[in-house]
PDB file of C-alpha atoms in Angstrom:
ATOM      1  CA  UNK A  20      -9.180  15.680  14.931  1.00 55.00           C
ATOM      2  CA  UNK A  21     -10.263  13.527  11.989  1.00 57.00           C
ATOM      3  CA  UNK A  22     -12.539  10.789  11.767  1.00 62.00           C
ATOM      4  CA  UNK A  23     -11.631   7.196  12.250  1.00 59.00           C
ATOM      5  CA  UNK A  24     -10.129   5.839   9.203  1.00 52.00           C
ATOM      6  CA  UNK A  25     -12.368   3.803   7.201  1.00 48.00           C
ATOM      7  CA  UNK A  26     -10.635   0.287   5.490  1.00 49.00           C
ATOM      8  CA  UNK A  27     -11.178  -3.194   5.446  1.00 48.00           C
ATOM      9  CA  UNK A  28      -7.518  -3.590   6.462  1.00 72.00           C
ATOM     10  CA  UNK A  29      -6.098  -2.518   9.958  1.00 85.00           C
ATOM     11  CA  UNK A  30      -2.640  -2.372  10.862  1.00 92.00           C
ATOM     12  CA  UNK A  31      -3.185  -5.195  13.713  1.00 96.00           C
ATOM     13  CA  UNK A  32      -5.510  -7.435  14.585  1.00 96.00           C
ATOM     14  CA  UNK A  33      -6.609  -9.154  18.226  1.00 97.00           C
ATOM     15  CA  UNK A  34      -7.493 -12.741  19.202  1.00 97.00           C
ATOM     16  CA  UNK A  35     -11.118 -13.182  20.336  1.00 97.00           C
ATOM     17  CA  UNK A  36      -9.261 -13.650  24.193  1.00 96.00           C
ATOM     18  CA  UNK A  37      -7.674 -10.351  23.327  1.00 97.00           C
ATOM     19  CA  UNK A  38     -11.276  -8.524  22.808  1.00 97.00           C
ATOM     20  CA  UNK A  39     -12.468 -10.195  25.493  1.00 97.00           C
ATOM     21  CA  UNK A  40      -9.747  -8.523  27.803  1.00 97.00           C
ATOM     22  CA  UNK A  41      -9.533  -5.655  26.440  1.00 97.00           C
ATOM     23  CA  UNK A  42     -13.643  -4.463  26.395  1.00 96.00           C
ATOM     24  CA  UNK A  43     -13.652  -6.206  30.720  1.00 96.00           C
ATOM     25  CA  UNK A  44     -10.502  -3.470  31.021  1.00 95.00           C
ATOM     26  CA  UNK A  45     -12.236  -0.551  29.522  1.00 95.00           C
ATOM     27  CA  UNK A  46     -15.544  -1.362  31.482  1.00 95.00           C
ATOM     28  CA  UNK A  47     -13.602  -2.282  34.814  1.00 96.00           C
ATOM     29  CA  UNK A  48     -11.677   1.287  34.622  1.00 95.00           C
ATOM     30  CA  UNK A  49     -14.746   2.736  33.166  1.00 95.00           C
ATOM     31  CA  UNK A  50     -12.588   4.483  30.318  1.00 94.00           C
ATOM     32  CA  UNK A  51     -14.172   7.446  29.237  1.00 94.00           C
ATOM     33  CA  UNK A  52     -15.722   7.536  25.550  1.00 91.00           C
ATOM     34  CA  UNK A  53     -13.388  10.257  23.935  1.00 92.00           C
ATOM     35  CA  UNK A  54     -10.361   7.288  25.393  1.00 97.00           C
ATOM     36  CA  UNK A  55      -9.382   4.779  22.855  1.00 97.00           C
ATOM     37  CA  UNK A  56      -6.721   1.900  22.681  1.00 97.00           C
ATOM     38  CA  UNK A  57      -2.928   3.136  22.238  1.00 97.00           C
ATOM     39  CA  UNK A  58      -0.756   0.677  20.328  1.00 96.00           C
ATOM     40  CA  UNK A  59       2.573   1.526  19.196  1.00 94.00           C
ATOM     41  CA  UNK A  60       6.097   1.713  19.895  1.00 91.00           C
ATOM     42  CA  UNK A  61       9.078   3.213  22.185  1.00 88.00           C
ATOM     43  CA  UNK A  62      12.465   3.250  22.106  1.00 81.00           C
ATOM     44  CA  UNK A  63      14.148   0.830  25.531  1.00 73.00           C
ATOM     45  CA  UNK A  64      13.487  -2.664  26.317  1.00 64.00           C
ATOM     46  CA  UNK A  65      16.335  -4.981  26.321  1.00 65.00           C
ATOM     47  CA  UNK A  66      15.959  -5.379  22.732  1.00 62.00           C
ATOM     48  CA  UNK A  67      15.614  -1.755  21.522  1.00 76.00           C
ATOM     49  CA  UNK A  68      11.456  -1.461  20.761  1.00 83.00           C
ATOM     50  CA  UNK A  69       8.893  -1.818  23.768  1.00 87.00           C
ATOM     51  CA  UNK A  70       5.465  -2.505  22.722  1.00 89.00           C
ATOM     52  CA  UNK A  71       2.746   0.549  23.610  1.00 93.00           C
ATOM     53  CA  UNK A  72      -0.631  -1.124  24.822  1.00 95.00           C
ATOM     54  CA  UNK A  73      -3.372   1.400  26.888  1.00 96.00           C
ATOM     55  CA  UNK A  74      -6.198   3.389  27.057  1.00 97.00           C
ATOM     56  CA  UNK A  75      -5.414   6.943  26.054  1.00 96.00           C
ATOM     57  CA  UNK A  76      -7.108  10.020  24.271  1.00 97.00           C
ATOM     58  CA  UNK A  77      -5.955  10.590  20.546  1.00 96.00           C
ATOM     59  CA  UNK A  78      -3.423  12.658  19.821  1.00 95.00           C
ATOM     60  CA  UNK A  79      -1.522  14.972  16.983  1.00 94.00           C
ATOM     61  CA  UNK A  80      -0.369  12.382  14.418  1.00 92.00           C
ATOM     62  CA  UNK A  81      -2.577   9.488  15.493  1.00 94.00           C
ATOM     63  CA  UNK A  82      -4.670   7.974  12.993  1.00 93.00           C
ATOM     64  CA  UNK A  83      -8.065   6.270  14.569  1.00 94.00           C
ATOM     65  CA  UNK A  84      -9.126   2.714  13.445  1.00 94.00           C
ATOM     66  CA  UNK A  85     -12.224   0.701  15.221  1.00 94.00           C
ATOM     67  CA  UNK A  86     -10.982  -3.100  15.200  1.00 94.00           C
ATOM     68  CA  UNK A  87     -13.441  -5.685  16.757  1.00 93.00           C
ATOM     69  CA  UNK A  88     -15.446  -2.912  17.897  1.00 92.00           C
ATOM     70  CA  UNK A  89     -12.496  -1.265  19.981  1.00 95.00           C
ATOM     71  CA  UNK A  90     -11.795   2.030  19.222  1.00 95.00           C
ATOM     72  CA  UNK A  91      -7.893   2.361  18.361  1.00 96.00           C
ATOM     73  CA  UNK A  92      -5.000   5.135  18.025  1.00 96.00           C
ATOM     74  CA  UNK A  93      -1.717   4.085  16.268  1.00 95.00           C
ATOM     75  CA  UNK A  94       0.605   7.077  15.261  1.00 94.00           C
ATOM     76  CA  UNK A  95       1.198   6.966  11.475  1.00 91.00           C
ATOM     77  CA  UNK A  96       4.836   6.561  12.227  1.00 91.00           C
ATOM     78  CA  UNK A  97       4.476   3.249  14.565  1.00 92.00           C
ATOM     79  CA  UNK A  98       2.778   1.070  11.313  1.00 91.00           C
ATOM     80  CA  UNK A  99       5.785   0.322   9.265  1.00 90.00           C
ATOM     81  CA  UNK A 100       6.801  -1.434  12.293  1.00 89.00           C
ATOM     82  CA  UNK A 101       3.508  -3.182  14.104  1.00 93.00           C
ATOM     83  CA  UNK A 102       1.575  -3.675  10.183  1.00 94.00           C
ATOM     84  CA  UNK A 103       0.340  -7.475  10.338  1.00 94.00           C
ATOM     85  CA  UNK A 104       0.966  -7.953  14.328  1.00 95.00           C
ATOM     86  CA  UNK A 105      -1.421 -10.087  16.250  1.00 96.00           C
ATOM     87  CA  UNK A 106      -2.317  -9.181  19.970  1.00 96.00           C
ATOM     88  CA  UNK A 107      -3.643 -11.866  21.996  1.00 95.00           C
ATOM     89  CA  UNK A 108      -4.230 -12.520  25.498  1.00 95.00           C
ATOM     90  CA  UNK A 109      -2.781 -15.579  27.500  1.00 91.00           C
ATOM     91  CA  UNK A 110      -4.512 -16.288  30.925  1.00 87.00           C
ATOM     92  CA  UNK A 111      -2.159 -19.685  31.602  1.00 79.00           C
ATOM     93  CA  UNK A 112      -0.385 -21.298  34.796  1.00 75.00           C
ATOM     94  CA  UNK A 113       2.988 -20.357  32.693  1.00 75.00           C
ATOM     95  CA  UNK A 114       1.880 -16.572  31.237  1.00 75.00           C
ATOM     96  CA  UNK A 115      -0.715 -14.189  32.210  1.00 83.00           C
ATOM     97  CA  UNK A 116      -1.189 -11.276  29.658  1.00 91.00           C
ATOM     98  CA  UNK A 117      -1.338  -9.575  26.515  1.00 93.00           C
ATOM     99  CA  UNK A 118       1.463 -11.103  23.576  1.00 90.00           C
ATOM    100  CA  UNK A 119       2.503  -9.556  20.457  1.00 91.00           C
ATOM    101  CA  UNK A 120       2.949 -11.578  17.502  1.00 92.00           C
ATOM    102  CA  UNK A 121       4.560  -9.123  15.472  1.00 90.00           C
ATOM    103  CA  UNK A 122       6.016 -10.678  11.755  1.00 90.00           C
ATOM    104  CA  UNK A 123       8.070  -7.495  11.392  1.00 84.00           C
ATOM    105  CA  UNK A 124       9.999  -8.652  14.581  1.00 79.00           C
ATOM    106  CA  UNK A 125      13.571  -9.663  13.614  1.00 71.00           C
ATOM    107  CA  UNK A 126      14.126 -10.905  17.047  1.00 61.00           C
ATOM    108  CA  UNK A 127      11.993 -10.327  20.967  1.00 68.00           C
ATOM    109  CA  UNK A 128      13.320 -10.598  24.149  1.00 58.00           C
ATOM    110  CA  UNK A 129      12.311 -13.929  26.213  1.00 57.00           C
ATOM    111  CA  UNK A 130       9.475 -12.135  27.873  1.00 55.00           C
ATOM    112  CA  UNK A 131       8.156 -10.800  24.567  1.00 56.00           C
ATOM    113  CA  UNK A 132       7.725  -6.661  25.579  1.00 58.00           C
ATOM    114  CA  UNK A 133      10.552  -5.438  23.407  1.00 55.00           C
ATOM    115  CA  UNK A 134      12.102  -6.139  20.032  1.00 60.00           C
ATOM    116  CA  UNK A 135      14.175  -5.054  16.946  1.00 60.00           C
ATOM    117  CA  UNK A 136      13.493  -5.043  13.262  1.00 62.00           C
TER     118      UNK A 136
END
């Protein structure tokens, strides 16, 4: 596999709550080092794209990008469509968990797990 890609510019970017979150998960689950964060897409959700968001090893097609110190695999197909999204995390009486702020959304479904472009 190659090495993580090297740019000043990743695909998406977390909130310092998101971080946060994210580095208590990995330690909590004590994710193994050759693991890295999966974001990207599937078909389903009630508005035809479901967010992908979890520890998982890299695989064929995947290019590798360290953001805030989190190592990351995003399949080179899944950018058009997540390029410029935000993850954050929400800890609130009203929401608990991770939110995508995604500008290539054309519309989200009210709980904010799926959308379409």
């Amino acid at each position: 596999m190659s090495n993580p890609v090297e740019t000043t510019f990743a695909p998406v970017t977390f909130t310092q709550g998101a971080v946060t979150e994210l580095i208590k998960l990995r330690d909590q689950q004590e994710i193994a080092e050759d693991f890295g964060l999966r974001v990207g897409v599937e078909g389903g959700g009630c508005s035809g794209m479901n967010y992908v968001l979890g520890f998982d090893q890299k695989k064929e097609g995947d290019q590798e990008f360290v953001i805030d110190g989190i190592k990351v695999f995003m399949h080179k197909a899944h950018q058009m469509y997540l390029l410029g999204m935000e993850i954050d995390w929400q800890s609130g009486l009203n929401s608990r968990g991770f939110t995508f702020n995604n500008p290539n959304a054309a519309s989200s479904c009210g709980c904010g797990s799926s959308f379409s472009v």
